[in-house]
PDB file of C-alpha atoms in Angstrom:
ATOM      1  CA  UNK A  58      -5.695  21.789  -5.853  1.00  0.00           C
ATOM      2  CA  UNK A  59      -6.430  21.948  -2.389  1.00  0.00           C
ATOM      3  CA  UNK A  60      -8.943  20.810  -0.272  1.00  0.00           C
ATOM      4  CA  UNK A  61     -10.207  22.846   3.050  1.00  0.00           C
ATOM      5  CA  UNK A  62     -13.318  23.559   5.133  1.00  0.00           C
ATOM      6  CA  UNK A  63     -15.139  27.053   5.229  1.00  0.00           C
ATOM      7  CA  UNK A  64     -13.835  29.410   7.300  1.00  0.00           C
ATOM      8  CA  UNK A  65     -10.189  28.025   6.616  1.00  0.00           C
ATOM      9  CA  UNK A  66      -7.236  30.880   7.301  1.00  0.00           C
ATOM     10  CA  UNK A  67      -5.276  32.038   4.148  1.00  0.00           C
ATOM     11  CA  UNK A  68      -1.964  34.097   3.642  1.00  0.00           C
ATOM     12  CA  UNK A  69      -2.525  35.612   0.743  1.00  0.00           C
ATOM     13  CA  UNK A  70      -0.429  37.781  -1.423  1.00  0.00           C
ATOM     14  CA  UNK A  71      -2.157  40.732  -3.957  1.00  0.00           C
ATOM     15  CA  UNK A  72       0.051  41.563  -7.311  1.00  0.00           C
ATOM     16  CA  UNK A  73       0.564  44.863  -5.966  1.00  0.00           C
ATOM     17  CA  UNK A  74       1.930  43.159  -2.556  1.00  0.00           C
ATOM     18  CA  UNK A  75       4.357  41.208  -4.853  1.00  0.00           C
ATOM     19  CA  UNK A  76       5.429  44.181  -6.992  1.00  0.00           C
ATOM     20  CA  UNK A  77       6.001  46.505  -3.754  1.00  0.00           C
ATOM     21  CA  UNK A  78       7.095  43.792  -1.322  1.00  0.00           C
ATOM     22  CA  UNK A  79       4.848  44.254   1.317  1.00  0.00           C
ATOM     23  CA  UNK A  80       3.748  41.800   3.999  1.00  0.00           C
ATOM     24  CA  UNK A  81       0.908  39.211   3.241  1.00  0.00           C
ATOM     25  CA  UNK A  82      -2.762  39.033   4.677  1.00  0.00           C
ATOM     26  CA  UNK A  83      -5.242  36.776   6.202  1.00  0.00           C
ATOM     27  CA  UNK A  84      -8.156  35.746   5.315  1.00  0.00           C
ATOM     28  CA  UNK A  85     -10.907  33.434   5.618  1.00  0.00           C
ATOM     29  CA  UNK A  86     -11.653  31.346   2.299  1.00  0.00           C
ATOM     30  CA  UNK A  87     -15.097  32.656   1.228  1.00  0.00           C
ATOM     31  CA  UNK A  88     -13.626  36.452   1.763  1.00  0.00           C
ATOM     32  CA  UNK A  89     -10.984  35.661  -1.099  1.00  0.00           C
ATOM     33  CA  UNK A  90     -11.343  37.918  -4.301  1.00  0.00           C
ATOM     34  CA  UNK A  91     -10.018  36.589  -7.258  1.00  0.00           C
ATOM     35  CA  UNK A  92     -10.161  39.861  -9.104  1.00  0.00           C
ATOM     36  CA  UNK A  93      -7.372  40.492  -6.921  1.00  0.00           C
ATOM     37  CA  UNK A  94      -5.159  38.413  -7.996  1.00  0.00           C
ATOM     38  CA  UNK A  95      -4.051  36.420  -4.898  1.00  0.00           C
ATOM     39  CA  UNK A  96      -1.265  34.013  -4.503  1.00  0.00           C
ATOM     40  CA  UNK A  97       0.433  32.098  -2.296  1.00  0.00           C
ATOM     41  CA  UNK A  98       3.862  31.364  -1.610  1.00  0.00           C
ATOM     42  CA  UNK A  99       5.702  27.751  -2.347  1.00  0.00           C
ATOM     43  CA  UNK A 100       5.767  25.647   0.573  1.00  0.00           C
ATOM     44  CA  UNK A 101       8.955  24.356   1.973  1.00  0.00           C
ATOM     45  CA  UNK A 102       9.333  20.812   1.550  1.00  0.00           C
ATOM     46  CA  UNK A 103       7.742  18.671   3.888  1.00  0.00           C
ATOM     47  CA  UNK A 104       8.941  16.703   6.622  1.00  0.00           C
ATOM     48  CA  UNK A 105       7.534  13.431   6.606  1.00  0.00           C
ATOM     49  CA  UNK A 106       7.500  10.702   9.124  1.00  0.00           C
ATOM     50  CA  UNK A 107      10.436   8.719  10.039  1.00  0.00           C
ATOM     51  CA  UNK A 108       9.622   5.049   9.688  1.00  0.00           C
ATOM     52  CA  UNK A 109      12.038   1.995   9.187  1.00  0.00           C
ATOM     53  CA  UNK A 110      11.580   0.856   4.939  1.00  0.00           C
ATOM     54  CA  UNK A 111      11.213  -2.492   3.992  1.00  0.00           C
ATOM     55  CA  UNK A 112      13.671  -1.253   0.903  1.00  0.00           C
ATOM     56  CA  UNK A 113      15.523   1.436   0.456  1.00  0.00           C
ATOM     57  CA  UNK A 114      14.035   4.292  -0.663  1.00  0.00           C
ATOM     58  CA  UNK A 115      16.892   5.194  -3.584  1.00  0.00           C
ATOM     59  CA  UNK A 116      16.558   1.437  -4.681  1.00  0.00           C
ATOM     60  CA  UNK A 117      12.740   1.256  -4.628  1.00  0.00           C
ATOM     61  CA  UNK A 118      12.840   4.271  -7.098  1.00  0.00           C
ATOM     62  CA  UNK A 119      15.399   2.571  -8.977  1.00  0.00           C
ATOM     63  CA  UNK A 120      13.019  -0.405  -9.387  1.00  0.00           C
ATOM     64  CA  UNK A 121      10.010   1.918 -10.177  1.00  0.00           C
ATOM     65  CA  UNK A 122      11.999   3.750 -12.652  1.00  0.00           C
ATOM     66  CA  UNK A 123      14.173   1.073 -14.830  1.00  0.00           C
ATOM     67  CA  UNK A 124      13.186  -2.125 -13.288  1.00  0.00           C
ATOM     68  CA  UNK A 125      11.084  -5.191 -14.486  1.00  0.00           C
ATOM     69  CA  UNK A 126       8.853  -6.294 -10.959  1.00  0.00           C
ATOM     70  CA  UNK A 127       7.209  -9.371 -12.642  1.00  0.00           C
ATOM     71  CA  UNK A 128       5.233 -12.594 -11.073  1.00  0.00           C
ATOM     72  CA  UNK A 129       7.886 -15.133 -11.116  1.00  0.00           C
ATOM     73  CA  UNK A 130      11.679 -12.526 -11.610  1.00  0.00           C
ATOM     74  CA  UNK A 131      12.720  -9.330 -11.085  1.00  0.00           C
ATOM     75  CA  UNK A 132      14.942  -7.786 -13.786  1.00  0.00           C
ATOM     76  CA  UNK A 133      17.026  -4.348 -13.888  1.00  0.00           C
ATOM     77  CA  UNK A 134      19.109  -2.783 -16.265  1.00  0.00           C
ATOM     78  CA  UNK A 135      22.923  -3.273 -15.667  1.00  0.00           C
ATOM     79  CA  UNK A 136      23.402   0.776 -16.216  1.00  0.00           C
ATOM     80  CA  UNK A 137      21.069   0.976 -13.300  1.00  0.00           C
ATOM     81  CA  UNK A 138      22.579  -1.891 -10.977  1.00  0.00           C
ATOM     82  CA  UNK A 139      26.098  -0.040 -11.351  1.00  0.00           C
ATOM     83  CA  UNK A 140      24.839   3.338  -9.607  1.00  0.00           C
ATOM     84  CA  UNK A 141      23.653   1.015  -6.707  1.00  0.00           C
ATOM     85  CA  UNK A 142      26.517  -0.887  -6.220  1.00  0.00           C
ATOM     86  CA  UNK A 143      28.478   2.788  -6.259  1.00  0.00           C
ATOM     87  CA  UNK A 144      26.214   4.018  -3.794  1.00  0.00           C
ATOM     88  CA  UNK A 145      24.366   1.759  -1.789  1.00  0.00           C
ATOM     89  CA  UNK A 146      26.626  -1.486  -0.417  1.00  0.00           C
ATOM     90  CA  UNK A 147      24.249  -2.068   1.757  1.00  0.00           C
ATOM     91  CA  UNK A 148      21.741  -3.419  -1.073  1.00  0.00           C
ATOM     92  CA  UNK A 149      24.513  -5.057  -2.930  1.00  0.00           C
ATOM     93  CA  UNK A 150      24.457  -8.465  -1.049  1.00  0.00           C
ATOM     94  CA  UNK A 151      21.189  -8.819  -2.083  1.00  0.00           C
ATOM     95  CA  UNK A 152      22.288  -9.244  -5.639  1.00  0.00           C
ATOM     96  CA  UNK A 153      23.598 -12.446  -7.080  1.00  0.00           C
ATOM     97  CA  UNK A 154      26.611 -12.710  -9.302  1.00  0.00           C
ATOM     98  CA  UNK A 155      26.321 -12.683 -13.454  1.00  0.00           C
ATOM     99  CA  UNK A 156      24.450 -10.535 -15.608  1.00  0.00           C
ATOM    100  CA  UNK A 157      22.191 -11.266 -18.580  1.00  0.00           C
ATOM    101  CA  UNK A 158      22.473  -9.490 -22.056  1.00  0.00           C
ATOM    102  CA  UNK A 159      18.935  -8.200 -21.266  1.00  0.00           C
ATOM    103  CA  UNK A 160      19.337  -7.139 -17.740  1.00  0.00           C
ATOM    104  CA  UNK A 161      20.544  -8.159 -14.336  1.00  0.00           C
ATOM    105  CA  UNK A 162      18.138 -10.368 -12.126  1.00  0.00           C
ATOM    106  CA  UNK A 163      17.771  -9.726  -8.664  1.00  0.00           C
ATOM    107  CA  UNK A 164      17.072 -12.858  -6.131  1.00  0.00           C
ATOM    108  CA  UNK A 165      13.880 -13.897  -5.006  1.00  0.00           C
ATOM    109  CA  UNK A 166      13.951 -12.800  -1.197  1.00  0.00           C
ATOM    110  CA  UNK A 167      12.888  -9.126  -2.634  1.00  0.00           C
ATOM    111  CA  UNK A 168       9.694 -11.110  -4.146  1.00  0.00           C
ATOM    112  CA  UNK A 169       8.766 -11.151  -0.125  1.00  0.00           C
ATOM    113  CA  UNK A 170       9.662  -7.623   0.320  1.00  0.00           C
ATOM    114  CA  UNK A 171       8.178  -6.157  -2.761  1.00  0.00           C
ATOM    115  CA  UNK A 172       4.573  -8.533  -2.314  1.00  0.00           C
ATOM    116  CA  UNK A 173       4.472  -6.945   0.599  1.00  0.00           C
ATOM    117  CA  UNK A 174       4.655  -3.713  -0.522  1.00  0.00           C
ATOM    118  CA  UNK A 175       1.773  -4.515  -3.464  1.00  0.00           C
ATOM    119  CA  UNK A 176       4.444  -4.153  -6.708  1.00  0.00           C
ATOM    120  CA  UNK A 177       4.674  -7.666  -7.048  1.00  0.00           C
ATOM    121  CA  UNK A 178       3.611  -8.481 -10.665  1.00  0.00           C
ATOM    122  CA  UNK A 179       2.935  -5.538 -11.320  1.00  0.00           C
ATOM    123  CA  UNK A 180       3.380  -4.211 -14.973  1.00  0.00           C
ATOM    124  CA  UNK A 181       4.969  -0.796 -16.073  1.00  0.00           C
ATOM    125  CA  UNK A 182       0.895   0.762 -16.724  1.00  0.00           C
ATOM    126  CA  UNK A 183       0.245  -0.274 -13.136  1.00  0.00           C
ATOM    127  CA  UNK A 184       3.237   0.926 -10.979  1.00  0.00           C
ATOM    128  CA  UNK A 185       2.565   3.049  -7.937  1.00  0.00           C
ATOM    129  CA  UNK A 186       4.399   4.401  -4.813  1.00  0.00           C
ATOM    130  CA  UNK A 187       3.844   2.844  -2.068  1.00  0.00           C
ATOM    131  CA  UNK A 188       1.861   5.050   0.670  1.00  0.00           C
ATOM    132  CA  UNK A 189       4.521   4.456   3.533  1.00  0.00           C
ATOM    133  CA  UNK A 190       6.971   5.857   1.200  1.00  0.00           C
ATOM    134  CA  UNK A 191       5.213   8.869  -0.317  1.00  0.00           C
ATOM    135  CA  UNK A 192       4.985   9.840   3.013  1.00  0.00           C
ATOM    136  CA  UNK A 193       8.129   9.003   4.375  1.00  0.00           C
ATOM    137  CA  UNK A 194      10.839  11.079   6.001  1.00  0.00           C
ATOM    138  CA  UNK A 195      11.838  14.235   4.082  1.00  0.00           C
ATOM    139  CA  UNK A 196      15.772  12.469   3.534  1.00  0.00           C
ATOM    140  CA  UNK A 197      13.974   9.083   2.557  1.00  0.00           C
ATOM    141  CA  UNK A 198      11.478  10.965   0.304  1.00  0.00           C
ATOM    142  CA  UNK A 199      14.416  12.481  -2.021  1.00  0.00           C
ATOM    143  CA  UNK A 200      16.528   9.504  -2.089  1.00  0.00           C
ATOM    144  CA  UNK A 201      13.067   8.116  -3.789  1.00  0.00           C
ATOM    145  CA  UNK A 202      12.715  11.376  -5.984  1.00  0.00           C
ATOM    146  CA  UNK A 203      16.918  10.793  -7.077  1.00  0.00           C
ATOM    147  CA  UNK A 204      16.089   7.100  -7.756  1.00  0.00           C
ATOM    148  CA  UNK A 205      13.253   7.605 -10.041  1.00  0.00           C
ATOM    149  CA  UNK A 206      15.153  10.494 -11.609  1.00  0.00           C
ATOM    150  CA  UNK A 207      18.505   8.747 -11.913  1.00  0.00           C
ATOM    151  CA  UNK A 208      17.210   6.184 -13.713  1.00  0.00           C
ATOM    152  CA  UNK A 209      14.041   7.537 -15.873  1.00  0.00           C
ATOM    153  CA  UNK A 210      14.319  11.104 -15.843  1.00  0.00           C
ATOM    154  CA  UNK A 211      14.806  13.383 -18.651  1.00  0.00           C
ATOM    155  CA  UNK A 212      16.999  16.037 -18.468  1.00  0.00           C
ATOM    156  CA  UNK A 213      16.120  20.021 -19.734  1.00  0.00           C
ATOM    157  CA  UNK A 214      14.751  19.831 -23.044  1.00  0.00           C
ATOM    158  CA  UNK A 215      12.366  20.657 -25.514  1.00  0.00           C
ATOM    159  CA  UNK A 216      10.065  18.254 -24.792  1.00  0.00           C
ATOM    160  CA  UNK A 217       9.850  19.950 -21.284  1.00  0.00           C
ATOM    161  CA  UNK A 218      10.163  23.693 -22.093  1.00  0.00           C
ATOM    162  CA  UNK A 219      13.865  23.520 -20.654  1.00  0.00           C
ATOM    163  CA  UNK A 220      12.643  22.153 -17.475  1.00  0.00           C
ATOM    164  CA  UNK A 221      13.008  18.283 -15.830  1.00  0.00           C
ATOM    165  CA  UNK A 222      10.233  15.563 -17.305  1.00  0.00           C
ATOM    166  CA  UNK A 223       9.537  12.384 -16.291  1.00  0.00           C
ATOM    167  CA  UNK A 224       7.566  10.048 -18.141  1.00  0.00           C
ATOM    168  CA  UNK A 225       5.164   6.985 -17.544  1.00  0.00           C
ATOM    169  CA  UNK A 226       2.851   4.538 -18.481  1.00  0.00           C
ATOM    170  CA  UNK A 227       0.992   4.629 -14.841  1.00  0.00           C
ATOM    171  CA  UNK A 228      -1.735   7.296 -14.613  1.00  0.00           C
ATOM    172  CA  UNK A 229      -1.216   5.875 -10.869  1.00  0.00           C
ATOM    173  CA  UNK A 230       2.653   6.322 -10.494  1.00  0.00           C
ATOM    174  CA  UNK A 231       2.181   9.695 -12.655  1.00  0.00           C
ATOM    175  CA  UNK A 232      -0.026  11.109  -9.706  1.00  0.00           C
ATOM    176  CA  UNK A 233       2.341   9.158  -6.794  1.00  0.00           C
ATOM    177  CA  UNK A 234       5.003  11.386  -8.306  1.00  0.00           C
ATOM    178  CA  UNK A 235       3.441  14.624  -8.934  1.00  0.00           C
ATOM    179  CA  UNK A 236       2.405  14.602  -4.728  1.00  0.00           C
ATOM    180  CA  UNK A 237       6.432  13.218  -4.385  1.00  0.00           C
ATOM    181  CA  UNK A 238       7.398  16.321  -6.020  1.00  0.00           C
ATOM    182  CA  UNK A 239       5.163  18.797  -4.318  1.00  0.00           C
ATOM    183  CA  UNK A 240       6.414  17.503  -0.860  1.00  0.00           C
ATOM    184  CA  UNK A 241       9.560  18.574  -1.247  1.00  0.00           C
ATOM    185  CA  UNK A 242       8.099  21.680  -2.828  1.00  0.00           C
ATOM    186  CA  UNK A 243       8.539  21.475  -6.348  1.00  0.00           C
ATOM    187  CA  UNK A 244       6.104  23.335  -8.855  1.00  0.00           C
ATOM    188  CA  UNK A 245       4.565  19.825 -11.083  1.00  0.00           C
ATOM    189  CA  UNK A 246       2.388  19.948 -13.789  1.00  0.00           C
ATOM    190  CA  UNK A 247       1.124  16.293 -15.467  1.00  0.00           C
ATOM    191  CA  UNK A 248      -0.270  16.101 -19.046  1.00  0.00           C
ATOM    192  CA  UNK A 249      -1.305  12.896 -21.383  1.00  0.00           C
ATOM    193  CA  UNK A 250      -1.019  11.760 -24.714  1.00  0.00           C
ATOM    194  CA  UNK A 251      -1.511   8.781 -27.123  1.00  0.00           C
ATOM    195  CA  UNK A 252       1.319   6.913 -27.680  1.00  0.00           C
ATOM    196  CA  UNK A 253       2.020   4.848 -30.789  1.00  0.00           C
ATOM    197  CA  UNK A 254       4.178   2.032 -31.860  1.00  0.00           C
ATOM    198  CA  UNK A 255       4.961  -0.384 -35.363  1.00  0.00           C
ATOM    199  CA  UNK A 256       4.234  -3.718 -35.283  1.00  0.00           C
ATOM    200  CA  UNK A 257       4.654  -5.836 -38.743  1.00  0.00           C
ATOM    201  CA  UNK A 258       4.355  -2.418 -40.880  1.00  0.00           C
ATOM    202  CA  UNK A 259       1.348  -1.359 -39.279  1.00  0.00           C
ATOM    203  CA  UNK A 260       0.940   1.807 -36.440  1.00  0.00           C
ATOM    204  CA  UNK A 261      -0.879   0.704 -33.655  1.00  0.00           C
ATOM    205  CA  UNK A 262      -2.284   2.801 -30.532  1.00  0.00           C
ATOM    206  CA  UNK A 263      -0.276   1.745 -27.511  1.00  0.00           C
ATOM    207  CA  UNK A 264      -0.597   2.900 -23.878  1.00  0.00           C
ATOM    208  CA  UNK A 265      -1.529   6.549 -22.947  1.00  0.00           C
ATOM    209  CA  UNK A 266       1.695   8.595 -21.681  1.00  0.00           C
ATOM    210  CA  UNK A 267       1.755  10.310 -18.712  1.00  0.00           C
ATOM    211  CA  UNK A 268       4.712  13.255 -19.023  1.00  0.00           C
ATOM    212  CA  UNK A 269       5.677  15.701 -15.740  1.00  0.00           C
ATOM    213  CA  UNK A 270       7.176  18.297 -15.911  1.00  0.00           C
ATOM    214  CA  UNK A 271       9.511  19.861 -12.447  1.00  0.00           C
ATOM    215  CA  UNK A 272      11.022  23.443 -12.037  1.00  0.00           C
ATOM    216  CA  UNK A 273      11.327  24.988  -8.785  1.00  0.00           C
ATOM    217  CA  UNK A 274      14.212  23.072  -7.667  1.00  0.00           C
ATOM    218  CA  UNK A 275      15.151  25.624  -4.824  1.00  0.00           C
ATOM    219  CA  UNK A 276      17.216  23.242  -2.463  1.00  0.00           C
ATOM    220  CA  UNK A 277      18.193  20.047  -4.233  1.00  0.00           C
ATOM    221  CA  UNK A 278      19.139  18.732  -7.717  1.00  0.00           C
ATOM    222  CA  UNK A 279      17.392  17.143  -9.725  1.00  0.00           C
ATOM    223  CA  UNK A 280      19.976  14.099 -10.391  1.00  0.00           C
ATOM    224  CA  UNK A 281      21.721  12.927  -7.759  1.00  0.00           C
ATOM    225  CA  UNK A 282      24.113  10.316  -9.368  1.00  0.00           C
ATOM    226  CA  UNK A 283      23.741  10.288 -12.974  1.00  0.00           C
ATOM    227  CA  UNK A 284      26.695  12.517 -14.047  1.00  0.00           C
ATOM    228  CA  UNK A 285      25.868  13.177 -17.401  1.00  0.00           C
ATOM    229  CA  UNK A 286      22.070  14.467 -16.848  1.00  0.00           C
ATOM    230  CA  UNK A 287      22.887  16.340 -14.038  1.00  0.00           C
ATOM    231  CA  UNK A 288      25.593  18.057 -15.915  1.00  0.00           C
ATOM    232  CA  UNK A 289      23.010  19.238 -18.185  1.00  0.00           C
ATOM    233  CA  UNK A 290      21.166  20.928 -15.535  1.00  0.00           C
ATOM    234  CA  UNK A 291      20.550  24.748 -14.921  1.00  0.00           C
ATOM    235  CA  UNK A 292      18.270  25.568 -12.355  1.00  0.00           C
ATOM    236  CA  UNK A 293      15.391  27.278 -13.860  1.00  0.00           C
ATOM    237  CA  UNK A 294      13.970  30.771 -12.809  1.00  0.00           C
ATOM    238  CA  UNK A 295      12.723  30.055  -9.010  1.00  0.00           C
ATOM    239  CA  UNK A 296       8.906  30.549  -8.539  1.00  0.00           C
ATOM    240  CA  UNK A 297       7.473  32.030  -5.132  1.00  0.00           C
ATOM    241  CA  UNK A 298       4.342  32.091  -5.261  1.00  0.00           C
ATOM    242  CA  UNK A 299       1.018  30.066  -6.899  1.00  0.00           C
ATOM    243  CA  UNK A 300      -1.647  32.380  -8.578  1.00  0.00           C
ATOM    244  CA  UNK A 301      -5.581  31.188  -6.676  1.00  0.00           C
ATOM    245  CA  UNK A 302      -7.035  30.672 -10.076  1.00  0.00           C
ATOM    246  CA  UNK A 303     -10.364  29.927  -9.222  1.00  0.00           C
ATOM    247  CA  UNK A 304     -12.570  28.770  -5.768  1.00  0.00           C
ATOM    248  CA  UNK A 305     -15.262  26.107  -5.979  1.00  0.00           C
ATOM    249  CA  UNK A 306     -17.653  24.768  -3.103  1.00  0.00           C
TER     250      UNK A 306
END
């Protein structure tokens, strides 16, 4: 949704300006028909402000996407660790030698950096972006979008009516990501569900899902390092405009 004051400005597009091509309008909010059928077109991705990250953004989305951020270690799968070290040297020397069969553990300086940031201790239902990232620069704000993607993303299937998915635990980190992918001026819808797992025979009610769903990729892929999902990707049919479907005061 969107959020303005009365009297706010409007380019607006009617189906028959779509159909024929013709140039958009202006108008004021309260003059808007929605008999008419008005849209608007996609933005552009946003720009963002340039500021100087604790982290970097690929590896906090990394961490938000496949990592373990508890109160006394931070864990990551090794699968995860390797696409760093390929791209992102700069983060390596923060890692200490020797993996685990469970994971790799990363050294307690980042408990500073990540405290800092609010994720310290934090458990997978209660992950979030941090503000100074979701509105970083546009570069910093995509190597956050690859990170999570690399990492947690699901490729086109079913599940996702052919499109990209993501899926979490975090009604927070859910919404973080939906305004993530809107910035950089994706289409993103968000739904819930009930999740269930066994435990000693019996099906018990675990923690509500939070799937999103991404099309629109009109500039950038999906997947920036993970081979294998981004060879599964076809750009989907691009969108340019969003239907008004309704106007409340």
């Amino acid at each position: 949704f969107a959020d303005c004051a009365e009297g706010h400005l409007w380019t607006l597009y009617s189906h028959k300006d779509r159909d024929k091509g013709r140039s958009p309008k202006t108008l004021q909010v309260e003059d808007i028909e929605l008999k008419r059928d008005y849209s608007v077109p996609f933005i552009s991705p946003i720009e963002g402000i340039s500021d100087n990250l604790p982290l970097p953004a690929y590896c906090l989305g990394v961490l938000l996407g496949d990592g373990h951020i508890g109160k006394t270690n931070i864990s990551i799968h090794v699968e995860s660790e390797e696409k760093i070290n390929g791209v992102m040297p700069e983060f390596c020397k923060l890692w200490p030698t020797g993996n685990t069969r469970k994971g790799h553990y990363l050294p307690k300086k980042l408990f500073n950096i990540l405290g800092k940031l609010g994720l310290r201790g934090k458990l997978s239902t209660q992950k979030f972006i941090p503000t100074k990232y979701l509105y970083a620069s546009l570069e910093d704000r995509l190597n956050l979008f690859w990170g999570l993607m690399d990492t947690d993303g699901c490729s086109p299937d079913t599940r996702y009516r052919g499109g990209i998915g993501y899926s979490t635990s975090s009604k927070q980190l859910a919404s973080d990501i939906a305004t993530l992918g809107r910035g950089l001026g994706l289409y993103v819808s968000v739904s819930k569900s009930d999740s269930y797992y066994k435990y000693k025979g019996k099906r018990l009610k675990g923690a509500t899902n939070y799937k999103l769903h991404f099309s629109n990729f009109r500039t950038f892929a999906p997947f920036r390092f993970n081979k294998k999902k981004l060879d599964r990707f076809n750009p989907t049919q691009i969108k340019k405009h969003r239907v008004i479907k309704s106007i409340t005061k």
